Short mmCIF file of C-alpha atoms in Angstrom, two decimals:
data_model
loop_
_atom_site.label_atom_id
_atom_site.label_comp_id
_atom_site.label_asym_id
_atom_site.label_seq_id
_atom_site.Cartn_x
_atom_site.Cartn_y
_atom_site.Cartn_z
CA MET C 3 19.31 -24.26 16.94
CA THR C 4 19.56 -26.61 13.95
CA GLN C 5 15.79 -26.70 13.41
CA GLU C 6 15.60 -22.90 13.62
CA LEU C 7 18.28 -22.59 10.93
CA VAL C 8 16.56 -25.17 8.72
CA SER C 9 13.23 -23.31 8.93
CA LEU C 10 14.89 -19.97 8.24
CA THR C 11 16.79 -21.45 5.28
CA ILE C 12 13.54 -22.70 3.73
CA ILE C 13 11.84 -19.34 4.33
CA MET C 14 14.66 -17.45 2.65
CA ALA C 15 14.72 -19.92 -0.23
CA VAL C 16 11.04 -19.12 -0.78
CA ALA C 17 11.85 -15.40 -0.54
CA ALA C 18 14.60 -15.74 -3.16
CA ILE C 19 12.51 -17.78 -5.60
CA SER C 20 9.26 -15.77 -5.34
CA PRO C 21 10.33 -12.74 -7.46
CA ILE C 22 11.65 -15.08 -10.17
CA VAL C 23 8.36 -16.98 -10.29
CA ALA C 24 6.37 -13.73 -10.28
CA GLN C 25 8.43 -12.49 -13.23
CA LEU C 26 7.82 -15.69 -15.21
CA ILE C 27 4.03 -15.57 -14.81
CA PRO C 28 2.46 -14.07 -17.99
CA GLY C 29 1.10 -10.61 -17.28
CA LYS C 30 2.82 -10.50 -13.87
CA PHE C 31 -0.63 -10.34 -12.29
CA ILE C 32 0.34 -12.23 -9.12
CA PRO C 33 2.27 -10.07 -6.59
CA GLN C 34 5.26 -11.60 -4.85
CA THR C 35 3.43 -11.25 -1.54
CA VAL C 36 0.79 -13.75 -2.68
CA LEU C 37 3.47 -16.30 -3.56
CA LEU C 38 5.10 -15.86 -0.14
CA LEU C 39 1.77 -16.39 1.62
CA ALA C 40 0.91 -19.44 -0.51
CA ALA C 41 4.34 -20.99 0.07
CA GLY C 42 4.03 -20.42 3.82
CA THR C 43 0.64 -22.12 3.84
CA ALA C 44 1.92 -25.10 1.86
CA LEU C 45 5.14 -25.55 3.84
CA GLY C 46 3.94 -24.54 7.31
CA PRO C 47 2.63 -26.63 10.22
CA TYR C 48 -0.79 -27.09 8.58
CA GLY C 49 0.77 -28.11 5.25
CA LEU C 50 3.89 -30.19 4.66
CA GLY C 51 5.30 -29.18 8.05
CA VAL C 52 8.83 -28.39 6.83
CA ILE C 53 8.70 -24.87 8.32
CA GLU C 54 8.55 -24.85 12.12
CA VAL C 55 7.35 -21.59 13.65
CA ASN C 56 9.63 -21.64 16.70
CA ASP C 57 10.69 -18.80 18.99
CA ALA C 58 13.52 -17.63 16.72
CA VAL C 59 11.25 -17.53 13.65
CA LYS C 60 8.53 -15.77 15.68
CA LEU C 61 11.00 -13.05 16.68
CA LEU C 62 12.03 -12.49 13.05
CA ASN C 63 8.35 -12.51 12.13
CA GLU C 64 7.66 -9.72 14.64
CA LEU C 65 10.62 -7.73 13.32
CA GLY C 66 9.36 -8.25 9.77
CA MET C 67 5.94 -6.89 10.70
CA ALA C 68 7.66 -3.99 12.49
CA PHE C 69 9.71 -3.12 9.39
CA LEU C 70 6.59 -3.36 7.21
CA PHE C 71 4.75 -0.82 9.37
CA LEU C 72 7.89 1.31 9.70
CA LEU C 73 8.05 1.66 5.92
CA ALA C 74 4.28 2.23 5.77
CA GLY C 75 4.52 5.02 8.34
CA TYR C 76 7.52 6.50 6.52
CA GLU C 77 5.49 6.73 3.29
CA ILE C 78 2.98 9.06 4.98
CA ASP C 79 3.52 12.74 4.40
CA PRO C 80 2.22 14.67 7.45
CA LYS C 81 1.07 17.41 5.06
CA ARG C 82 -1.06 14.84 3.26
CA LEU C 83 -2.85 13.96 6.50
CA ALA C 84 -3.64 17.62 7.20
CA GLY C 85 -4.59 18.34 3.59
CA HIS C 86 -8.00 18.11 1.95
CA GLN C 87 -7.64 14.53 0.74
CA GLY C 88 -6.34 13.44 4.14
CA LYS C 89 -9.37 14.94 5.90
CA VAL C 90 -11.72 13.25 3.44
CA GLY C 91 -9.84 9.99 4.01
CA LEU C 92 -10.30 10.30 7.78
CA LEU C 93 -14.03 11.02 7.40
CA THR C 94 -14.38 8.08 5.02
CA TRP C 95 -12.63 5.74 7.46
CA GLY C 96 -14.91 6.95 10.27
CA ILE C 97 -17.96 6.12 8.14
CA THR C 98 -16.40 2.73 7.35
CA LEU C 99 -15.95 2.05 11.09
CA GLY C 100 -19.59 2.94 11.76
CA LEU C 101 -20.84 0.72 8.95
CA ALA C 102 -18.68 -2.18 10.15
CA TRP C 103 -20.05 -1.85 13.68
CA LEU C 104 -23.65 -1.83 12.44
CA VAL C 105 -23.12 -4.86 10.18
CA VAL C 106 -21.20 -6.94 12.72
CA THR C 107 -23.58 -6.09 15.57
CA PHE C 108 -26.92 -6.51 13.86
CA LEU C 109 -26.31 -8.99 11.03
CA PRO C 110 -27.29 -12.45 12.36
CA PHE C 111 -24.59 -14.14 10.25
CA PHE C 112 -21.72 -12.72 12.30
CA THR C 113 -23.47 -13.55 15.57
CA LYS C 114 -23.90 -17.17 14.49
CA GLN C 115 -20.24 -17.32 13.51
CA GLY C 116 -19.23 -16.00 16.92
CA ILE C 117 -17.31 -13.02 15.56
CA ASN C 118 -19.58 -10.12 16.44
CA GLY C 119 -16.85 -8.40 18.46
CA VAL C 120 -14.68 -5.31 18.15
CA ALA C 121 -11.81 -7.26 16.52
CA THR C 122 -13.99 -8.12 13.52
CA VAL C 123 -15.19 -4.51 13.25
CA ILE C 124 -11.60 -3.26 13.10
CA ALA C 125 -10.57 -5.97 10.62
CA LEU C 126 -13.30 -4.83 8.20
CA THR C 127 -11.98 -1.24 8.07
CA THR C 128 -8.34 -1.84 7.23
CA THR C 129 -6.16 -1.10 4.20
CA ALA C 130 -2.79 -2.84 3.94
CA LEU C 131 -0.83 0.26 2.90
CA GLY C 132 2.55 -1.34 3.70
CA THR C 133 1.65 -4.33 1.53
CA LEU C 134 0.35 -2.11 -1.27
CA MET C 135 3.41 0.15 -1.56
CA PRO C 136 5.67 -2.39 -3.35
CA ILE C 137 2.73 -3.37 -5.59
CA LEU C 138 2.15 0.27 -6.55
CA LYS C 139 5.86 0.65 -7.34
CA GLU C 140 5.90 -2.53 -9.43
CA ARG C 141 2.92 -1.28 -11.46
CA ASN C 142 4.26 2.30 -11.89
CA LEU C 143 1.31 3.81 -10.00
CA GLU C 144 3.43 5.66 -7.46
CA GLY C 145 3.27 9.41 -8.05
CA THR C 146 0.18 9.20 -10.29
CA PRO C 147 -3.22 10.67 -9.30
CA ILE C 148 -4.48 7.13 -8.72
CA GLY C 149 -1.47 6.21 -6.59
CA ASP C 150 -1.80 9.43 -4.56
CA ALA C 151 -5.48 8.72 -3.91
CA ILE C 152 -4.72 5.14 -2.82
CA ILE C 153 -2.08 6.40 -0.38
CA SER C 154 -4.35 9.16 0.99
CA TYR C 155 -7.29 6.87 1.69
CA GLY C 156 -5.07 3.91 2.56
CA THR C 157 -3.18 5.94 5.16
CA TRP C 158 -6.27 6.22 7.37
CA GLY C 159 -7.15 2.63 6.50
CA GLU C 160 -3.90 1.68 8.23
CA LEU C 161 -3.57 4.36 10.91
CA GLY C 162 -7.24 4.27 11.97
CA PRO C 163 -7.33 0.53 12.79
CA ILE C 164 -4.01 0.80 14.65
CA LEU C 165 -5.41 3.52 16.92
CA ALA C 166 -8.70 1.62 17.26
CA MET C 167 -6.80 -1.49 18.39
CA ALA C 168 -4.99 0.50 21.07
CA ILE C 169 -8.22 2.08 22.37
CA LEU C 170 -10.98 -0.47 21.79
CA LEU C 171 -9.10 -3.71 22.43
CA SER C 172 -7.39 -2.56 25.61
CA THR C 173 -8.07 -4.56 28.77
CA ARG C 174 -7.67 -1.43 30.89
CA THR C 175 -10.37 1.01 31.95
CA GLY C 176 -11.01 4.04 29.77
CA TRP C 177 -8.97 6.56 31.77
CA GLN C 178 -6.07 4.10 32.15
CA THR C 179 -6.01 3.52 28.39
CA MET C 180 -5.95 7.24 27.65
CA LEU C 181 -3.21 7.76 30.26
CA VAL C 182 -1.04 5.05 28.68
CA LEU C 183 -1.63 6.40 25.16
CA GLY C 184 -0.79 9.89 26.41
CA ALA C 185 2.49 8.65 27.86
CA PHE C 186 3.29 6.83 24.62
CA LEU C 187 2.48 9.97 22.60
CA ALA C 188 4.77 12.04 24.84
CA ILE C 189 7.65 9.62 24.22
CA CYS C 190 6.99 9.77 20.45
CA LEU C 191 6.98 13.59 20.50
CA LEU C 192 10.28 13.58 22.39
CA CYS C 193 11.78 11.18 19.83
CA ALA C 194 10.66 13.52 17.04
CA MET C 195 11.61 16.86 18.59
CA LEU C 196 15.18 16.14 19.71
CA PRO C 197 16.56 15.15 16.26
CA THR C 198 14.59 17.95 14.58
CA LYS C 199 16.07 20.53 16.95
CA ALA C 200 19.57 19.16 16.37
CA LEU C 201 18.98 19.37 12.62
CA ARG C 202 17.89 23.01 12.77
CA THR C 203 20.75 24.13 15.03
CA GLY C 204 23.39 22.17 13.08
CA HIS C 205 24.57 20.39 16.22
CA ARG C 206 27.99 18.69 16.06
CA LEU C 207 26.44 15.33 16.85
CA TYR C 208 24.04 15.70 13.91
CA ARG C 209 26.93 16.60 11.59
CA PHE C 210 28.82 13.55 12.80
CA LEU C 211 25.82 11.28 12.16
CA THR C 212 25.23 12.58 8.64
CA GLU C 213 28.92 12.49 7.70
CA ASN C 214 29.19 8.84 8.78
CA ALA C 215 25.83 7.71 7.40
CA ASN C 216 27.43 5.89 4.46
CA THR C 217 30.57 4.60 6.16
CA SER C 218 31.02 1.35 8.05
CA SER C 219 29.43 3.11 11.06
CA GLN C 220 26.06 3.39 9.22
CA THR C 221 25.01 5.91 11.86
CA LEU C 222 21.59 6.91 10.47
CA MET C 223 20.63 3.31 9.73
CA ARG C 224 21.60 2.24 13.25
CA LEU C 225 19.67 5.12 14.82
CA THR C 226 16.59 4.33 12.72
CA THR C 227 16.74 0.68 13.75
CA PHE C 228 17.17 1.76 17.37
CA LEU C 229 14.15 4.06 17.10
CA LEU C 230 12.07 1.19 15.70
CA ILE C 231 13.12 -1.35 18.33
CA PHE C 232 12.80 1.24 21.11
CA LEU C 233 9.20 2.20 20.25
CA VAL C 234 8.18 -1.43 19.69
CA THR C 235 9.64 -2.24 23.12
CA ILE C 236 7.79 0.69 24.70
CA SER C 237 4.60 -0.60 23.08
CA ALA C 238 5.21 -4.02 24.63
CA LEU C 239 5.95 -2.52 28.06
CA PHE C 240 2.75 -0.47 27.87
CA GLU C 241 0.87 -3.61 26.73
CA LEU C 242 0.07 -2.01 23.37
CA ASP C 243 0.35 -3.82 20.05
CA ALA C 244 3.77 -3.73 18.40
CA VAL C 245 2.34 -2.29 15.17
CA LEU C 246 1.58 1.00 16.97
CA GLY C 247 5.24 1.47 17.90
CA ALA C 248 6.47 0.44 14.44
CA PHE C 249 4.05 2.75 12.64
CA ALA C 250 4.94 5.61 14.98
CA ALA C 251 8.65 5.06 14.25
CA GLY C 252 8.04 5.40 10.51
CA PHE C 253 5.90 8.48 10.98
CA ILE C 254 8.55 10.11 13.21
CA LEU C 255 11.26 9.30 10.68
CA ARG C 256 9.27 11.05 7.92
CA TYR C 257 8.74 14.05 10.23
CA ILE C 258 12.49 14.30 10.88
CA ILE C 259 13.34 13.88 7.17
CA PRO C 260 10.35 15.47 5.39
CA ASP C 261 12.06 15.41 1.98
CA GLY C 262 13.24 11.83 2.43
CA SER C 263 16.69 10.31 2.04
CA LYS C 264 17.30 8.04 -0.94
CA SER C 265 20.33 6.44 0.69
CA LEU C 266 18.52 5.64 3.94
CA GLU C 267 15.40 4.47 2.06
CA MET C 268 17.43 2.03 -0.01
CA LYS C 269 19.02 0.58 3.11
CA LEU C 270 15.71 0.25 4.95
CA GLU C 271 14.09 -1.39 1.94
CA GLY C 272 17.11 -3.66 1.57
CA VAL C 273 16.84 -4.93 5.16
CA GLY C 274 13.04 -4.94 5.10
CA TYR C 275 12.10 -6.35 1.69
CA GLY C 276 15.34 -8.28 1.37
CA PHE C 277 15.09 -10.18 4.64
CA LEU C 278 12.57 -9.47 7.39
CA ILE C 279 9.34 -8.65 5.52
CA PRO C 280 9.38 -11.86 3.43
CA VAL C 281 9.76 -13.78 6.70
CA PHE C 282 6.62 -12.04 8.01
CA PHE C 283 4.55 -12.98 4.95
CA VAL C 284 5.75 -16.59 4.86
CA VAL C 285 5.04 -17.03 8.58
CA SER C 286 1.63 -15.35 8.13
CA GLY C 287 0.87 -17.93 5.45
CA ALA C 288 2.08 -20.69 7.74
CA ALA C 289 -0.47 -19.59 10.36
CA ILE C 290 -3.37 -20.38 8.00
CA ASN C 291 -5.04 -23.68 8.84
CA VAL C 292 -6.24 -24.87 5.43
CA ARG C 293 -8.59 -27.48 6.91
CA ALA C 294 -10.22 -24.91 9.18
CA VAL C 295 -10.65 -22.51 6.25
CA ALA C 296 -12.08 -25.27 4.04
CA GLY C 297 -14.56 -26.12 6.80
CA ARG C 298 -15.93 -22.56 6.87
CA PRO C 299 -16.21 -21.43 3.24
CA ALA C 300 -19.27 -19.27 3.97
CA LEU C 301 -17.32 -17.20 6.49
CA LEU C 302 -14.38 -16.84 4.07
CA VAL C 303 -16.56 -15.58 1.21
CA ALA C 304 -18.78 -13.45 3.43
CA PHE C 305 -15.83 -11.67 5.01
CA ILE C 306 -14.33 -10.78 1.60
CA VAL C 307 -17.72 -9.54 0.36
CA MET C 308 -18.19 -7.48 3.52
CA LEU C 309 -14.72 -5.98 3.07
CA MET C 310 -15.70 -4.83 -0.41
CA LEU C 311 -19.05 -3.42 0.70
CA ILE C 312 -17.82 -1.77 3.90
CA ARG C 313 -14.42 -0.51 2.72
CA ALA C 314 -14.56 -0.17 -1.08
CA VAL C 315 -18.02 1.37 -1.47
CA PRO C 316 -17.43 4.32 0.95
CA VAL C 317 -14.09 5.09 -0.75
CA TYR C 318 -15.76 5.09 -4.18
CA VAL C 319 -18.62 7.31 -2.95
CA ALA C 320 -16.16 9.73 -1.29
CA LEU C 321 -14.15 10.04 -4.52
CA SER C 322 -17.36 10.56 -6.52
CA LEU C 323 -18.56 13.33 -4.19
CA ASP C 324 -15.12 14.96 -4.24
CA LYS C 325 -14.68 15.12 -8.02
CA ARG C 326 -13.59 18.77 -8.04
CA LYS C 327 -10.54 18.00 -5.93
CA ASN C 328 -10.08 14.47 -7.34
CA PRO C 329 -11.20 14.50 -11.00
CA LEU C 330 -10.85 10.76 -11.58
CA SER C 331 -12.92 8.80 -14.07
CA SER C 332 -15.46 6.31 -12.71
CA HIS C 333 -13.18 3.40 -13.66
CA HIS C 334 -10.24 4.97 -11.84
CA ARG C 335 -12.40 5.57 -8.75
CA VAL C 336 -13.23 1.86 -8.78
CA THR C 337 -9.50 1.12 -9.10
CA VAL C 338 -8.68 3.21 -6.02
CA ALA C 339 -11.53 1.65 -4.02
CA LEU C 340 -10.42 -1.88 -4.89
CA TYR C 341 -6.79 -1.27 -3.97
CA CYS C 342 -7.92 0.27 -0.65
CA THR C 343 -9.74 -2.99 0.15
CA THR C 344 -6.47 -4.93 0.24
CA ALA C 345 -6.11 -6.10 3.84
CA LEU C 346 -3.76 -8.45 5.67
CA PRO C 347 -1.20 -7.21 8.27
CA ILE C 348 -3.78 -5.53 10.53
CA ILE C 349 -6.01 -8.60 10.25
CA VAL C 350 -3.08 -10.76 11.37
CA ALA C 351 -2.40 -8.42 14.30
CA VAL C 352 -6.00 -7.93 15.43
CA THR C 353 -6.97 -11.62 15.19
CA SER C 354 -3.79 -12.67 17.03
CA LEU C 355 -4.68 -10.26 19.83
CA ALA C 356 -8.29 -11.48 19.91
CA VAL C 357 -7.17 -15.13 20.14
CA LYS C 358 -4.70 -14.22 22.87
CA VAL C 359 -7.37 -12.62 25.08
CA GLY C 360 -9.86 -15.40 24.30
CA THR C 361 -12.47 -13.43 22.33
CA MET C 362 -11.91 -15.35 19.07
CA GLN C 363 -11.25 -19.00 18.24
CA SER C 364 -8.02 -19.87 16.42
CA ASP C 365 -9.91 -21.54 13.54
CA THR C 366 -11.97 -18.38 13.03
CA ALA C 367 -8.83 -16.23 13.13
CA SER C 368 -7.20 -18.52 10.56
CA THR C 369 -10.18 -18.06 8.23
CA LEU C 370 -10.09 -14.27 8.54
CA VAL C 371 -6.34 -14.24 7.87
CA ALA C 372 -6.93 -16.42 4.80
CA ALA C 373 -9.56 -13.94 3.61
CA GLY C 374 -7.05 -11.11 4.07
CA ALA C 375 -4.44 -13.10 2.14
CA ILE C 376 -6.92 -13.57 -0.73
CA THR C 377 -7.54 -9.81 -0.90
CA VAL C 378 -3.79 -9.26 -1.42
CA PHE C 379 -4.18 -11.22 -4.67
CA LEU C 380 -7.76 -10.40 -5.65
CA MET C 381 -8.04 -6.64 -5.07
CA PRO C 382 -4.85 -5.55 -6.90
CA LEU C 383 -5.84 -7.92 -9.73
CA LEU C 384 -9.32 -6.39 -10.06
CA GLY C 385 -7.85 -2.91 -9.64
CA SER C 386 -5.34 -3.59 -12.41
CA ILE C 387 -8.14 -4.72 -14.74
CA THR C 388 -10.28 -1.64 -14.12
CA TYR C 389 -7.20 0.59 -14.47
CA GLN C 390 -6.30 -0.90 -17.84
CA VAL C 391 -9.81 -0.65 -19.30
CA ALA C 392 -10.51 2.81 -17.84
CA ASP C 393 -8.98 4.83 -20.67
CA VAL C 394 -10.43 2.58 -23.36
CA HIS C 395 -13.91 4.01 -22.64
CA PRO C 396 -15.63 0.65 -23.09
CA VAL C 397 -19.17 2.08 -22.86
CA THR C 398 -18.43 4.58 -25.61
CA ALA C 399 -16.83 1.84 -27.70
CA VAL C 400 -19.90 -0.39 -27.35
CA ARG C 401 -22.17 2.46 -28.40
CA GLU C 402 -20.05 3.21 -31.45
CA ILE C 403 -19.93 -0.46 -32.43
CA ALA C 404 -23.72 -0.67 -32.04
CA HIS C 405 -24.03 2.37 -34.31
CA THR C 406 -21.69 1.00 -37.00
CA PRO C 407 -21.08 -2.73 -36.43
CA SER C 408 -19.04 -3.08 -39.62
CA ASP C 409 -16.30 -0.78 -38.21
CA TRP C 410 -15.83 -2.65 -34.93
CA ARG C 411 -12.18 -3.50 -35.65
CA THR C 412 -11.27 0.14 -36.29
CA ILE C 413 -13.18 1.36 -33.22
CA VAL C 414 -11.49 -1.17 -30.90
CA ARG C 415 -8.05 -0.36 -32.32
CA GLU C 416 -8.54 3.41 -31.90
CA HIS C 417 -9.72 3.06 -28.31
CA ALA C 418 -6.71 0.87 -27.54
CA GLN C 419 -4.44 3.52 -29.10
CA VAL C 420 -5.88 6.20 -26.84
CA ARG C 421 -5.31 4.04 -23.76
CA ALA C 422 -1.70 3.45 -24.78
CA LEU C 423 -1.24 7.14 -25.51
CA LEU C 424 -2.51 8.20 -22.11
CA HIS C 425 -0.27 5.61 -20.47
CA HIS C 426 2.77 6.98 -22.33
CA GLN C 427 1.84 10.52 -21.32
CA ASP C 428 1.69 9.56 -17.65
CA ARG C 429 5.14 7.98 -17.89
CA LEU C 430 6.48 10.98 -19.81
CA LYS C 431 5.20 13.36 -17.13
CA ARG C 432 6.94 11.39 -14.37
CA MET C 433 10.19 11.25 -16.36
CA ALA C 434 10.07 15.00 -17.02
CA GLU C 435 9.49 15.73 -13.31
CA THR C 436 12.42 13.50 -12.37
CA LEU C 437 14.71 15.25 -14.85
CA LYS C 438 13.62 18.67 -13.62
CA SER C 439 14.47 17.75 -10.03
CA LEU C 440 17.84 16.35 -11.10
CA GLU C 441 18.65 19.54 -12.99
CA LYS C 442 17.94 21.59 -9.87
CA GLN C 443 20.10 19.33 -7.70
CA GLU C 444 23.28 18.68 -9.62
CA GLY C 445 22.81 19.14 -13.34
CA LEU C 446 22.61 16.48 -16.03
CA ASN C 447 25.35 13.88 -16.29
CA GLY C 448 25.80 11.45 -19.17
CA LEU C 449 23.13 9.03 -18.01
CA ASP C 450 20.59 11.78 -17.41
CA SER C 451 21.30 13.22 -20.85
CA ARG C 452 20.37 9.87 -22.38
CA ARG C 453 17.18 9.88 -20.33
CA ALA C 454 16.44 13.39 -21.61
CA GLU C 455 16.89 12.05 -25.13
CA LEU C 456 14.40 9.27 -24.38
CA VAL C 457 11.92 11.88 -23.14
CA GLU C 458 12.29 13.80 -26.39
CA ARG C 459 11.75 10.62 -28.39
CA ALA C 460 8.63 9.91 -26.36
CA ARG C 461 7.34 13.41 -27.09
CA LEU C 462 7.86 12.87 -30.81
CA GLU C 463 6.04 9.53 -30.63
CA ILE C 464 3.10 11.17 -28.86
CA ASP C 465 2.98 13.89 -31.52
CA ARG C 466 2.90 11.20 -34.19
CA GLN C 467 0.04 9.36 -32.52
CA LEU C 468 -1.88 12.61 -32.04
CA LYS C 469 -1.59 13.28 -35.75
CA GLU C 470 -2.86 9.78 -36.52
CA LEU C 471 -5.91 10.54 -34.38
CA GLY C 472 -6.51 13.71 -36.39
CA LEU C 473 -5.33 16.11 -33.67
CA ASP C 474 -2.84 18.97 -34.01
CA PRO C 475 0.13 18.44 -31.60
CA GLN C 476 0.71 22.21 -31.51
CA LEU C 477 -2.79 22.78 -30.16
CA THR C 478 -3.32 19.53 -28.22
CA THR C 479 -0.42 19.03 -25.82
CA GLN C 480 -2.32 16.45 -23.76
CA LEU C 481 -5.23 14.24 -24.69
CA PRO C 482 -8.00 14.71 -22.08
CA HIS C 483 -9.04 11.64 -20.12
CA ASN C 484 -12.67 12.20 -21.14
CA TYR C 485 -11.78 12.23 -24.83
CA ARG C 486 -14.59 10.95 -27.02
CA TYR C 487 -14.34 9.94 -30.67
CA PRO C 488 -16.56 11.63 -33.24
CA LYS C 489 -19.43 9.49 -34.43
CA ASN C 490 -18.94 7.81 -37.80
#
C-alpha cells in the first residue's frame, strides 16, 4: 500500500504543478495535457522509475479514462448528430475509415512495420474530443463557429472509432457481436428512458433527487457516477472496451438533461479534471517506452503524417464543399482540420487491446501512443497559428506590400487591427448572448450589470476602431470576415 500511495502522491503533484507551469510559459502554447504526458514519460517505468503503475494506479487510470469519455459523450448534443453538420461529419469519418484501410492494407511501409491490421486503421481515424474540450475552453473557441465545427466533426472522430472497436476488434463471430451490442444498446436505452419518464411525470423520486442534488446527499452526482460505473462494468462483462460504456454514459446523461446542468457539470469536471483525468494522462505518458520510440523514428513520423493526410485532409475538403452551411475562411477550415487530427485516448485504448490479443507488439504500441501524444501538442499549436493569422489576410497583405513596398508598416498594422477587431467582436457576441440568457432566467444582478457595462464599453471601442478604418459604425455593425482593404 505504501508504494501505491507514493506513486499516487507523485502523480497528483505533477497534476497540481502542470497548470502553473503552463501558465508561466510565454504564449501559453503548451496545453496542460502535454505536460502531464511528458511528466509521466519522464517519471514512469521507462524513465526515472519513481512512478510505479501498480494495480491501484491502473484502476484509477481506468476511471480517469472513463471520466474523460463520460465528459466527451456529455458534450455531444443529440440534435447535432442528427443535424446537417453531424451527417456531414459521419460521412467524412466513413471516408476517413476507407482511406485508412486502403493505406494500411496496400502501403508496403505498414506491412513491413507489422501494423497492417484493423487496430492501426481505427487509430488513424480518431479525434480526441475529450482531450480537445478543455483546450477549446482555454482558448475561448467554445461556442464559436470554429469550435462548433470541431465538435461536430470531432464527435464522429470519437464515436466512430469506439463503435469500430466494438465491431471490428471483437473475438466473437459476426452474429454474436451484433447480439452482444444489441443487448448493450437495450440496457443503454433502458437507462435513458426511465429517468426521462420520471422527469416528464414529475415523479416523487425525481423531485427528491433534484431537491437533494446540492446537499450532503449529492444525489445527482452519485447517480451519474453509478451510471458510469454500471455501464463500464456491463462493457467489461460483455467483453467490450470500457470506453464504449463510458461514452454511452455521457451520451445518456446529455439525453436526460438536454439543456445541461451547470451545478452537475462543475462537480463532474471537478472530480474528472481535478483528480482522475490527470491520473489517466500521466499513466498514459508512463506507458511510453522512450527507447522503443527512439528506435523507430520512421514509424513515429510516418504515423503522424498519415494522421494528417487521412484525418485532416478529408475534414478540410468536407468543409470546403459545404461552404454554404459552414462559411469558414480557408485558414479557419485548416484550423478545424488540424484540431480534428488531435488523437490520443482512442489510440491508447485500441493499441492496449491489440497488444492484449497479440496482434501488436508492445514496442509498436508504445510508438503509436507517443505519436498520439505528440499530436496533442502539435495539432492545437498549428491550429492556433492558423487561427491567429486567418483574419490578418496574409495573402492580401503580401500583395499590397508588393504593390507599395514603402507602406509595409502601415499595411501590416492595419491588418493586425482588423484581426484584433474581429476577435473582440467574437468575444462581444458571446458576452451579449450570455447576458441575454441571464436576463431571461433571473434578471441582472450587480455583477451582471457590471458585465453589461463592459459590453457597452466594448461596443464603443469597436465603433472607435471602425471609424479609424474609415467605416461608419451606424452602417457597419460587423466587419465581414472577407474584408479587403482598398488599394493604395
